[in-house]
mmCIF file of N, CA and C in Angstrom:
data_model
loop_
_atom_site.group_PDB
_atom_site.id
_atom_site.type_symbol
_atom_site.label_atom_id
_atom_site.label_comp_id
_atom_site.label_asym_id
_atom_site.label_seq_id
_atom_site.Cartn_x
_atom_site.Cartn_y
_atom_site.Cartn_z
ATOM 1 N N MET K 1 0.838 -1.171 0.000
ATOM 2 C CA MET K 1 0.000 0.000 0.000
ATOM 3 C C MET K 1 0.886 1.239 0.000
ATOM 4 N N PHE K 2 0.348 2.291 -0.567
ATOM 5 C CA PHE K 2 1.096 3.541 -0.614
ATOM 6 C C PHE K 2 0.120 4.707 -0.600
ATOM 7 N N ARG K 3 0.621 5.844 -0.248
ATOM 8 C CA ARG K 3 -0.218 7.044 -0.197
ATOM 9 C C ARG K 3 -0.419 7.612 -1.601
ATOM 10 N N ARG K 4 -1.542 8.247 -1.777
ATOM 11 C CA ARG K 4 -1.894 8.848 -3.063
ATOM 12 C C ARG K 4 -0.821 9.854 -3.500
ATOM 13 N N GLN K 5 -0.312 10.631 -2.561
ATOM 14 C CA GLN K 5 0.692 11.639 -2.903
ATOM 15 C C GLN K 5 1.947 11.009 -3.495
ATOM 16 N N LEU K 6 2.318 9.836 -3.000
ATOM 17 C CA LEU K 6 3.478 9.140 -3.556
ATOM 18 C C LEU K 6 3.227 8.784 -5.019
ATOM 19 N N ALA K 7 2.024 8.302 -5.320
ATOM 20 C CA ALA K 7 1.676 7.971 -6.706
ATOM 21 C C ALA K 7 1.718 9.217 -7.584
ATOM 22 N N LEU K 8 1.237 10.326 -7.059
ATOM 23 C CA LEU K 8 1.282 11.580 -7.818
ATOM 24 C C LEU K 8 2.723 12.042 -8.015
ATOM 25 N N ASP K 9 3.533 11.936 -6.962
ATOM 26 C CA ASP K 9 4.946 12.317 -7.054
ATOM 27 C C ASP K 9 5.693 11.455 -8.069
ATOM 28 N N ALA K 10 5.299 10.193 -8.176
ATOM 29 C CA ALA K 10 5.943 9.275 -9.122
ATOM 30 C C ALA K 10 5.459 9.511 -10.548
ATOM 31 N N GLY K 11 4.398 10.277 -10.721
ATOM 32 C CA GLY K 11 3.916 10.596 -12.057
ATOM 33 C C GLY K 11 2.717 9.783 -12.507
ATOM 34 N N GLY K 12 2.198 8.910 -11.653
ATOM 35 C CA GLY K 12 1.027 8.110 -12.031
ATOM 36 C C GLY K 12 1.337 7.141 -13.160
ATOM 37 N N PHE K 13 0.288 6.630 -13.776
ATOM 38 C CA PHE K 13 0.461 5.707 -14.898
ATOM 39 C C PHE K 13 0.801 6.491 -16.158
ATOM 40 N N ARG K 14 1.786 6.022 -16.880
ATOM 41 C CA ARG K 14 2.203 6.679 -18.116
ATOM 42 C C ARG K 14 1.309 6.240 -19.271
ATOM 43 N N THR K 15 1.070 7.134 -20.195
ATOM 44 C CA THR K 15 0.229 6.820 -21.355
ATOM 45 C C THR K 15 1.046 6.374 -22.558
ATOM 46 N N ASP K 16 2.370 6.461 -22.482
ATOM 47 C CA ASP K 16 3.217 6.059 -23.612
ATOM 48 C C ASP K 16 3.753 4.639 -23.453
ATOM 49 N N ILE K 17 3.323 3.937 -22.424
ATOM 50 C CA ILE K 17 3.702 2.540 -22.210
ATOM 51 C C ILE K 17 2.417 1.726 -22.226
ATOM 52 N N TYR K 18 2.398 0.655 -23.014
ATOM 53 C CA TYR K 18 1.160 -0.086 -23.230
ATOM 54 C C TYR K 18 1.076 -1.378 -22.433
ATOM 55 N N GLN K 19 2.120 -2.144 -22.397
ATOM 56 C CA GLN K 19 2.074 -3.466 -21.791
ATOM 57 C C GLN K 19 2.630 -3.488 -20.374
ATOM 58 N N LEU K 20 3.664 -2.750 -20.119
ATOM 59 C CA LEU K 20 4.372 -2.819 -18.842
ATOM 60 C C LEU K 20 4.097 -1.611 -17.954
ATOM 61 N N VAL K 21 2.934 -1.005 -18.117
ATOM 62 C CA VAL K 21 2.619 0.220 -17.383
ATOM 63 C C VAL K 21 2.645 -0.008 -15.871
ATOM 64 N N ASP K 22 2.220 -1.175 -15.421
ATOM 65 C CA ASP K 22 2.233 -1.453 -13.985
ATOM 66 C C ASP K 22 3.657 -1.639 -13.470
ATOM 67 N N VAL K 23 4.490 -2.317 -14.241
ATOM 68 C CA VAL K 23 5.893 -2.513 -13.851
ATOM 69 C C VAL K 23 6.605 -1.161 -13.774
ATOM 70 N N ASP K 24 6.385 -0.336 -14.779
ATOM 71 C CA ASP K 24 6.983 0.998 -14.792
ATOM 72 C C ASP K 24 6.557 1.792 -13.563
ATOM 73 N N PHE K 25 5.278 1.766 -13.248
ATOM 74 C CA PHE K 25 4.751 2.504 -12.101
ATOM 75 C C PHE K 25 5.378 2.014 -10.796
ATOM 76 N N TRP K 26 5.447 0.689 -10.620
ATOM 77 C CA TRP K 26 6.033 0.141 -9.392
ATOM 78 C C TRP K 26 7.515 0.481 -9.279
ATOM 79 N N LEU K 27 8.233 0.459 -10.376
ATOM 80 C CA LEU K 27 9.653 0.823 -10.321
ATOM 81 C C LEU K 27 9.821 2.272 -9.867
ATOM 82 N N ARG K 28 8.997 3.163 -10.414
ATOM 83 C CA ARG K 28 9.090 4.573 -10.016
ATOM 84 C C ARG K 28 8.684 4.770 -8.558
ATOM 85 N N LEU K 29 7.694 3.990 -8.087
ATOM 86 C CA LEU K 29 7.324 4.056 -6.667
ATOM 87 C C LEU K 29 8.474 3.584 -5.785
ATOM 88 N N MET K 30 9.133 2.494 -6.207
ATOM 89 C CA MET K 30 10.224 1.940 -5.400
ATOM 90 C C MET K 30 11.420 2.874 -5.317
ATOM 91 N N LEU K 31 11.618 3.716 -6.333
ATOM 92 C CA LEU K 31 12.704 4.691 -6.273
ATOM 93 C C LEU K 31 12.400 5.802 -5.271
ATOM 94 N N ARG K 32 11.133 5.960 -4.935
ATOM 95 C CA ARG K 32 10.714 7.065 -4.089
ATOM 96 C C ARG K 32 10.293 6.657 -2.680
ATOM 97 N N SER K 33 10.327 5.372 -2.374
ATOM 98 C CA SER K 33 9.898 4.933 -1.045
ATOM 99 C C SER K 33 10.465 3.552 -0.728
ATOM 100 N N ALA K 34 10.349 3.165 0.528
ATOM 101 C CA ALA K 34 10.768 1.821 0.944
ATOM 102 C C ALA K 34 9.657 0.830 0.595
ATOM 103 N N VAL K 35 10.045 -0.359 0.201
ATOM 104 C CA VAL K 35 9.075 -1.407 -0.124
ATOM 105 C C VAL K 35 9.432 -2.671 0.646
ATOM 106 N N CYS K 36 8.466 -3.565 0.757
ATOM 107 C CA CYS K 36 8.739 -4.846 1.396
ATOM 108 C C CYS K 36 8.031 -5.951 0.624
ATOM 109 N N PHE K 37 8.491 -7.152 0.797
ATOM 110 C CA PHE K 37 7.937 -8.315 0.123
ATOM 111 C C PHE K 37 6.876 -8.956 1.005
ATOM 112 N N VAL K 38 5.730 -9.273 0.419
ATOM 113 C CA VAL K 38 4.664 -9.983 1.122
ATOM 114 C C VAL K 38 4.588 -11.370 0.505
ATOM 115 N N PRO K 39 4.905 -12.421 1.267
ATOM 116 C CA PRO K 39 4.993 -13.767 0.692
ATOM 117 C C PRO K 39 3.637 -14.459 0.526
ATOM 118 N N HIS K 40 2.646 -13.722 0.070
ATOM 119 C CA HIS K 40 1.315 -14.284 -0.147
ATOM 120 C C HIS K 40 0.805 -13.825 -1.508
ATOM 121 N N GLU K 41 -0.027 -14.635 -2.113
ATOM 122 C CA GLU K 41 -0.642 -14.257 -3.380
ATOM 123 C C GLU K 41 -1.664 -13.165 -3.099
ATOM 124 N N LEU K 42 -1.454 -12.003 -3.679
ATOM 125 C CA LEU K 42 -2.334 -10.869 -3.433
ATOM 126 C C LEU K 42 -3.309 -10.627 -4.573
ATOM 127 N N SER K 43 -2.948 -11.070 -5.753
ATOM 128 C CA SER K 43 -3.854 -10.928 -6.891
ATOM 129 C C SER K 43 -3.517 -11.994 -7.927
ATOM 130 N N VAL K 44 -4.474 -12.249 -8.776
ATOM 131 C CA VAL K 44 -4.312 -13.235 -9.840
ATOM 132 C C VAL K 44 -4.850 -12.615 -11.116
ATOM 133 N N ARG K 45 -4.184 -12.861 -12.215
ATOM 134 C CA ARG K 45 -4.697 -12.373 -13.495
ATOM 135 C C ARG K 45 -4.627 -13.469 -14.529
ATOM 136 N N ARG K 46 -5.538 -13.411 -15.453
ATOM 137 C CA ARG K 46 -5.604 -14.403 -16.516
ATOM 138 C C ARG K 46 -5.648 -13.690 -17.858
ATOM 139 N N HIS K 47 -5.038 -14.311 -18.841
ATOM 140 C CA HIS K 47 -5.063 -13.758 -20.190
ATOM 141 C C HIS K 47 -5.861 -14.685 -21.086
ATOM 142 N N THR K 48 -6.865 -14.127 -21.725
ATOM 143 C CA THR K 48 -7.641 -14.877 -22.709
ATOM 144 C C THR K 48 -7.520 -14.153 -24.035
ATOM 145 N N ALA K 49 -8.103 -14.721 -25.068
ATOM 146 C CA ALA K 49 -8.033 -14.094 -26.393
ATOM 147 C C ALA K 49 -8.705 -12.727 -26.409
ATOM 148 N N ALA K 50 -9.567 -12.466 -25.456
ATOM 149 C CA ALA K 50 -10.314 -11.209 -25.438
ATOM 150 C C ALA K 50 -9.664 -10.123 -24.583
ATOM 151 N N THR K 51 -8.573 -10.404 -23.902
ATOM 152 C CA THR K 51 -7.987 -9.396 -23.021
ATOM 153 C C THR K 51 -7.159 -8.382 -23.804
ATOM 154 N N GLU K 52 -7.030 -7.223 -23.225
ATOM 155 C CA GLU K 52 -6.227 -6.160 -23.846
ATOM 156 C C GLU K 52 -4.774 -6.589 -23.982
ATOM 157 N N THR K 53 -4.264 -7.330 -23.017
ATOM 158 C CA THR K 53 -2.885 -7.822 -23.079
ATOM 159 C C THR K 53 -2.656 -8.633 -24.342
ATOM 160 N N THR K 54 -3.570 -9.507 -24.663
ATOM 161 C CA THR K 54 -3.440 -10.338 -25.859
ATOM 162 C C THR K 54 -3.440 -9.477 -27.115
ATOM 163 N N ARG K 55 -4.306 -8.472 -27.158
ATOM 164 C CA ARG K 55 -4.363 -7.587 -28.333
ATOM 165 C C ARG K 55 -3.073 -6.771 -28.474
ATOM 166 N N VAL K 56 -2.581 -6.250 -27.363
ATOM 167 C CA VAL K 56 -1.345 -5.454 -27.401
ATOM 168 C C VAL K 56 -0.181 -6.310 -27.881
ATOM 169 N N MET K 57 -0.070 -7.514 -27.355
ATOM 170 C CA MET K 57 1.029 -8.402 -27.738
ATOM 171 C C MET K 57 0.926 -8.812 -29.209
ATOM 172 N N ALA K 58 -0.275 -9.041 -29.700
ATOM 173 C CA ALA K 58 -0.455 -9.458 -31.090
ATOM 174 C C ALA K 58 -0.067 -8.350 -32.063
ATOM 175 N N THR K 59 -0.328 -7.116 -31.711
ATOM 176 C CA THR K 59 -0.016 -5.995 -32.603
ATOM 177 C C THR K 59 1.350 -5.378 -32.323
ATOM 178 N N ARG K 60 1.986 -5.799 -31.249
ATOM 179 C CA ARG K 60 3.287 -5.263 -30.816
ATOM 180 C C ARG K 60 3.234 -3.757 -30.549
ATOM 181 N N ARG K 61 2.097 -3.302 -30.050
ATOM 182 C CA ARG K 61 1.984 -1.894 -29.683
ATOM 183 C C ARG K 61 2.962 -1.551 -28.559
ATOM 184 N N ASN K 62 3.461 -2.575 -27.898
ATOM 185 C CA ASN K 62 4.363 -2.403 -26.764
ATOM 186 C C ASN K 62 5.834 -2.395 -27.169
ATOM 187 N N VAL K 63 6.124 -2.201 -28.434
ATOM 188 C CA VAL K 63 7.475 -2.383 -28.965
ATOM 189 C C VAL K 63 8.531 -1.538 -28.238
ATOM 190 N N LEU K 64 8.166 -0.384 -27.733
ATOM 191 C CA LEU K 64 9.140 0.487 -27.062
ATOM 192 C C LEU K 64 9.004 0.503 -25.538
ATOM 193 N N ASP K 65 8.138 -0.316 -24.983
ATOM 194 C CA ASP K 65 7.913 -0.295 -23.533
ATOM 195 C C ASP K 65 9.191 -0.499 -22.727
ATOM 196 N N ARG K 66 9.934 -1.548 -23.034
ATOM 197 C CA ARG K 66 11.152 -1.832 -22.258
ATOM 198 C C ARG K 66 12.143 -0.687 -22.353
ATOM 199 N N GLN K 67 12.289 -0.142 -23.554
ATOM 200 C CA GLN K 67 13.242 0.955 -23.739
ATOM 201 C C GLN K 67 12.816 2.177 -22.940
ATOM 202 N N ARG K 68 11.521 2.449 -22.922
ATOM 203 C CA ARG K 68 11.045 3.626 -22.196
ATOM 204 C C ARG K 68 11.241 3.477 -20.693
ATOM 205 N N ILE K 69 11.035 2.277 -20.188
ATOM 206 C CA ILE K 69 11.250 2.044 -18.756
ATOM 207 C C ILE K 69 12.732 2.158 -18.416
ATOM 208 N N LEU K 70 13.585 1.506 -19.197
ATOM 209 C CA LEU K 70 15.030 1.577 -18.941
ATOM 210 C C LEU K 70 15.544 3.008 -19.074
ATOM 211 N N THR K 71 15.053 3.725 -20.078
ATOM 212 C CA THR K 71 15.468 5.114 -20.280
ATOM 213 C C THR K 71 15.093 5.959 -19.070
ATOM 214 N N TRP K 72 13.870 5.770 -18.582
ATOM 215 C CA TRP K 72 13.440 6.554 -17.424
ATOM 216 C C TRP K 72 14.299 6.249 -16.205
ATOM 217 N N LEU K 73 14.638 4.978 -16.016
ATOM 218 C CA LEU K 73 15.490 4.623 -14.880
ATOM 219 C C LEU K 73 16.863 5.283 -14.987
ATOM 220 N N ILE K 74 17.333 5.481 -16.199
ATOM 221 C CA ILE K 74 18.636 6.120 -16.410
ATOM 222 C C ILE K 74 18.568 7.619 -16.133
ATOM 223 N N VAL K 75 17.503 8.289 -16.566
ATOM 224 C CA VAL K 75 17.449 9.754 -16.445
ATOM 225 C C VAL K 75 16.745 10.249 -15.183
ATOM 226 N N ASP K 76 16.024 9.393 -14.485
ATOM 227 C CA ASP K 76 15.301 9.812 -13.280
ATOM 228 C C ASP K 76 16.297 10.291 -12.226
ATOM 229 N N PRO K 77 16.173 11.527 -11.759
ATOM 230 C CA PRO K 77 17.131 12.043 -10.781
ATOM 231 C C PRO K 77 17.127 11.279 -9.453
ATOM 232 N N LEU K 78 16.068 10.551 -9.164
ATOM 233 C CA LEU K 78 16.016 9.783 -7.920
ATOM 234 C C LEU K 78 16.618 8.386 -8.054
ATOM 235 N N SER K 79 17.009 8.002 -9.261
ATOM 236 C CA SER K 79 17.644 6.689 -9.446
ATOM 237 C C SER K 79 19.049 6.709 -8.866
ATOM 238 N N PRO K 80 19.359 5.756 -7.984
ATOM 239 C CA PRO K 80 20.742 5.682 -7.506
ATOM 240 C C PRO K 80 21.666 5.244 -8.639
ATOM 241 N N ASN K 81 22.947 5.488 -8.479
ATOM 242 C CA ASN K 81 23.912 5.142 -9.529
ATOM 243 C C ASN K 81 23.863 3.670 -9.905
ATOM 244 N N SER K 82 23.613 2.794 -8.939
ATOM 245 C CA SER K 82 23.555 1.361 -9.244
ATOM 246 C C SER K 82 22.396 1.044 -10.187
ATOM 247 N N VAL K 83 21.255 1.691 -9.991
ATOM 248 C CA VAL K 83 20.094 1.479 -10.868
ATOM 249 C C VAL K 83 20.373 2.063 -12.246
ATOM 250 N N ARG K 84 20.940 3.263 -12.282
ATOM 251 C CA ARG K 84 21.279 3.885 -13.574
ATOM 252 C C ARG K 84 22.247 3.009 -14.365
ATOM 253 N N SER K 85 23.251 2.493 -13.688
ATOM 254 C CA SER K 85 24.251 1.648 -14.358
ATOM 255 C C SER K 85 23.631 0.364 -14.888
ATOM 256 N N ALA K 86 22.818 -0.289 -14.076
ATOM 257 C CA ALA K 86 22.177 -1.536 -14.514
ATOM 258 C C ALA K 86 21.253 -1.282 -15.699
ATOM 259 N N ALA K 87 20.467 -0.213 -15.634
ATOM 260 C CA ALA K 87 19.564 0.115 -16.743
ATOM 261 C C ALA K 87 20.354 0.444 -18.006
ATOM 262 N N ALA K 88 21.446 1.178 -17.850
ATOM 263 C CA ALA K 88 22.279 1.531 -19.006
ATOM 264 C C ALA K 88 22.899 0.292 -19.641
ATOM 265 N N LEU K 89 23.327 -0.655 -18.807
ATOM 266 C CA LEU K 89 23.899 -1.897 -19.348
ATOM 267 C C LEU K 89 22.868 -2.727 -20.102
ATOM 268 N N TRP K 90 21.616 -2.664 -19.695
ATOM 269 C CA TRP K 90 20.564 -3.441 -20.349
ATOM 270 C C TRP K 90 19.974 -2.747 -21.571
ATOM 271 N N TRP K 91 20.164 -1.443 -21.717
ATOM 272 C CA TRP K 91 19.470 -0.682 -22.749
ATOM 273 C C TRP K 91 19.766 -1.218 -24.149
ATOM 274 N N ILE K 92 21.025 -1.257 -24.547
ATOM 275 C CA ILE K 92 21.386 -1.693 -25.906
ATOM 276 C C ILE K 92 20.996 -3.149 -26.160
ATOM 277 N N PRO K 93 21.310 -4.104 -25.269
ATOM 278 C CA PRO K 93 20.877 -5.487 -25.530
ATOM 279 C C PRO K 93 19.356 -5.629 -25.660
ATOM 280 N N ALA K 94 18.594 -4.906 -24.839
ATOM 281 C CA ALA K 94 17.127 -4.985 -24.931
ATOM 282 C C ALA K 94 16.640 -4.406 -26.252
ATOM 283 N N TRP K 95 17.241 -3.317 -26.688
ATOM 284 C CA TRP K 95 16.874 -2.678 -27.952
ATOM 285 C C TRP K 95 17.202 -3.600 -29.126
ATOM 286 N N LEU K 96 18.406 -4.158 -29.132
ATOM 287 C CA LEU K 96 18.792 -5.070 -30.216
ATOM 288 C C LEU K 96 17.914 -6.319 -30.234
ATOM 289 N N ALA K 97 17.580 -6.847 -29.068
ATOM 290 C CA ALA K 97 16.710 -8.029 -28.998
ATOM 291 C C ALA K 97 15.337 -7.724 -29.578
ATOM 292 N N MET K 98 14.810 -6.538 -29.308
ATOM 293 C CA MET K 98 13.499 -6.175 -29.850
ATOM 294 C C MET K 98 13.569 -5.998 -31.360
ATOM 295 N N ILE K 99 14.656 -5.443 -31.873
ATOM 296 C CA ILE K 99 14.815 -5.309 -33.324
ATOM 297 C C ILE K 99 14.803 -6.681 -33.973
ATOM 298 N N VAL K 100 15.555 -7.621 -33.422
ATOM 299 C CA VAL K 100 15.592 -8.981 -33.974
ATOM 300 C C VAL K 100 14.215 -9.628 -33.874
ATOM 301 N N GLU K 101 13.572 -9.483 -32.732
ATOM 302 C CA GLU K 101 12.245 -10.078 -32.526
ATOM 303 C C GLU K 101 11.233 -9.545 -33.538
ATOM 304 N N VAL K 102 11.215 -8.234 -33.733
ATOM 305 C CA VAL K 102 10.287 -7.630 -34.694
ATOM 306 C C VAL K 102 10.625 -8.062 -36.113
ATOM 307 N N ALA K 103 11.909 -8.076 -36.452
ATOM 308 C CA ALA K 103 12.323 -8.454 -37.807
ATOM 309 C C ALA K 103 11.964 -9.899 -38.123
ATOM 310 N N VAL K 104 12.094 -10.776 -37.147
ATOM 311 C CA VAL K 104 11.833 -12.195 -37.379
ATOM 312 C C VAL K 104 10.350 -12.522 -37.273
ATOM 313 N N LEU K 105 9.692 -12.012 -36.247
ATOM 314 C CA LEU K 105 8.324 -12.426 -35.958
ATOM 315 C C LEU K 105 7.239 -11.498 -36.487
ATOM 316 N N GLY K 106 7.603 -10.232 -36.791
ATOM 317 C CA GLY K 106 6.567 -9.307 -37.227
ATOM 318 C C GLY K 106 5.574 -9.075 -36.098
ATOM 319 N N PRO K 107 4.368 -8.680 -36.335
ATOM 320 C CA PRO K 107 3.816 -8.179 -37.586
ATOM 321 C C PRO K 107 4.243 -6.731 -37.814
ATOM 322 N N GLN K 108 3.872 -6.192 -38.936
ATOM 323 C CA GLN K 108 4.166 -4.806 -39.300
ATOM 324 C C GLN K 108 5.646 -4.487 -39.112
ATOM 325 N N ARG K 109 6.477 -5.317 -39.719
ATOM 326 C CA ARG K 109 7.926 -5.181 -39.534
ATOM 327 C C ARG K 109 8.428 -3.780 -39.849
ATOM 328 N N ARG K 110 8.054 -3.276 -40.990
ATOM 329 C CA ARG K 110 8.554 -1.970 -41.422
ATOM 330 C C ARG K 110 8.175 -0.859 -40.432
ATOM 331 N N THR K 111 6.923 -0.830 -40.035
ATOM 332 C CA THR K 111 6.448 0.199 -39.105
ATOM 333 C C THR K 111 7.184 0.134 -37.773
ATOM 334 N N HIS K 112 7.313 -1.072 -37.237
ATOM 335 C CA HIS K 112 7.954 -1.214 -35.932
ATOM 336 C C HIS K 112 9.460 -0.973 -36.001
ATOM 337 N N LEU K 113 10.092 -1.388 -37.077
ATOM 338 C CA LEU K 113 11.528 -1.122 -37.222
ATOM 339 C C LEU K 113 11.788 0.378 -37.367
ATOM 340 N N LYS K 114 10.867 1.087 -38.049
ATOM 341 C CA LYS K 114 10.997 2.543 -38.160
ATOM 342 C C LYS K 114 10.842 3.214 -36.796
ATOM 343 N N ALA K 115 10.044 2.635 -35.929
ATOM 344 C CA ALA K 115 9.891 3.186 -34.576
ATOM 345 C C ALA K 115 11.112 2.877 -33.716
ATOM 346 N N LEU K 116 11.699 1.700 -33.919
ATOM 347 C CA LEU K 116 12.846 1.285 -33.106
ATOM 348 C C LEU K 116 14.157 1.952 -33.522
ATOM 349 N N ALA K 117 14.329 2.218 -34.796
ATOM 350 C CA ALA K 117 15.611 2.733 -35.297
ATOM 351 C C ALA K 117 16.073 4.011 -34.587
ATOM 352 N N PRO K 118 15.224 5.028 -34.437
ATOM 353 C CA PRO K 118 15.698 6.257 -33.777
ATOM 354 C C PRO K 118 15.607 6.224 -32.251
ATOM 355 N N ALA K 119 15.206 5.106 -31.683
ATOM 356 C CA ALA K 119 14.979 5.027 -30.234
ATOM 357 C C ALA K 119 16.164 5.479 -29.383
ATOM 358 N N PRO K 120 17.419 5.134 -29.726
ATOM 359 C CA PRO K 120 18.527 5.576 -28.859
ATOM 360 C C PRO K 120 18.608 7.095 -28.705
ATOM 361 N N PHE K 121 18.127 7.827 -29.670
ATOM 362 C CA PHE K 121 18.183 9.288 -29.604
ATOM 363 C C PHE K 121 16.859 9.861 -29.096
ATOM 364 N N ARG K 122 15.774 9.408 -29.688
ATOM 365 C CA ARG K 122 14.460 9.968 -29.383
ATOM 366 C C ARG K 122 14.003 9.662 -27.956
ATOM 367 N N GLU K 123 14.225 8.454 -27.474
ATOM 368 C CA GLU K 123 13.702 8.072 -26.157
ATOM 369 C C GLU K 123 14.364 8.838 -25.018
ATOM 370 N N PHE K 124 15.650 9.121 -25.130
ATOM 371 C CA PHE K 124 16.312 9.883 -24.068
ATOM 372 C C PHE K 124 15.831 11.334 -24.059
ATOM 373 N N ALA K 125 15.644 11.915 -25.236
ATOM 374 C CA ALA K 125 15.121 13.279 -25.306
ATOM 375 C C ALA K 125 13.697 13.327 -24.750
ATOM 376 N N HIS K 126 12.891 12.334 -25.103
ATOM 377 C CA HIS K 126 11.512 12.256 -24.610
ATOM 378 C C HIS K 126 11.490 12.118 -23.085
ATOM 379 N N ALA K 127 12.326 11.258 -22.538
ATOM 380 C CA ALA K 127 12.357 11.040 -21.086
ATOM 381 C C ALA K 127 12.791 12.308 -20.358
ATOM 382 N N ARG K 128 13.761 12.999 -20.891
ATOM 383 C CA ARG K 128 14.232 14.231 -20.232
ATOM 384 C C ARG K 128 13.147 15.309 -20.235
ATOM 385 N N ARG K 129 12.353 15.358 -21.314
ATOM 386 C CA ARG K 129 11.248 16.322 -21.360
ATOM 387 C C ARG K 129 10.175 15.986 -20.328
ATOM 388 N N GLN K 130 10.044 14.711 -19.968
ATOM 389 C CA GLN K 130 9.020 14.279 -19.014
ATOM 390 C C GLN K 130 9.431 14.490 -17.558
ATOM 391 N N LEU K 131 10.700 14.796 -17.324
ATOM 392 C CA LEU K 131 11.161 15.005 -15.945
ATOM 393 C C LEU K 131 10.414 16.176 -15.325
ATOM 394 N N PRO K 132 10.040 16.045 -14.052
ATOM 395 C CA PRO K 132 9.374 17.168 -13.386
ATOM 396 C C PRO K 132 10.324 18.355 -13.282
ATOM 397 N N MET K 133 9.779 19.524 -13.434
ATOM 398 C CA MET K 133 10.584 20.743 -13.334
ATOM 399 C C MET K 133 10.919 21.001 -11.862
ATOM 400 N N ALA K 134 12.123 21.487 -11.615
ATOM 401 C CA ALA K 134 12.536 21.814 -10.241
ATOM 402 C C ALA K 134 11.757 23.030 -9.753
ATOM 403 N N ASP K 135 11.349 22.980 -8.495
ATOM 404 C CA ASP K 135 10.581 24.104 -7.923
ATOM 405 C C ASP K 135 11.479 25.239 -7.512
#
């Protein structure tokens, strides 16, 4: 559980991430507060052909999700150096893996490859623009 203000301070749910929006949100919360592990099943989810998750995965609308999360971890001023370093080390391999995955598996190879190609430049500029302004 967390306070509403913490969620607001973390920026809430992002609209530019489609599949991993919950993971992104939890990572940003964890950078801003202490967390603990609860060794019990707290929720269960199922994926069927009718779920949004299935549709997103089929169309690969989530093609830049991992890059956007890693980029944010790198540029977030509250990220400790260890988190920034780990995210930076994963950025290029994750990007290259997605390029190979899209090229081999599709769908819409051309469209998705065009989105992935400028990612090393565009995503960092986008993330920096999203940073909260200093008061």
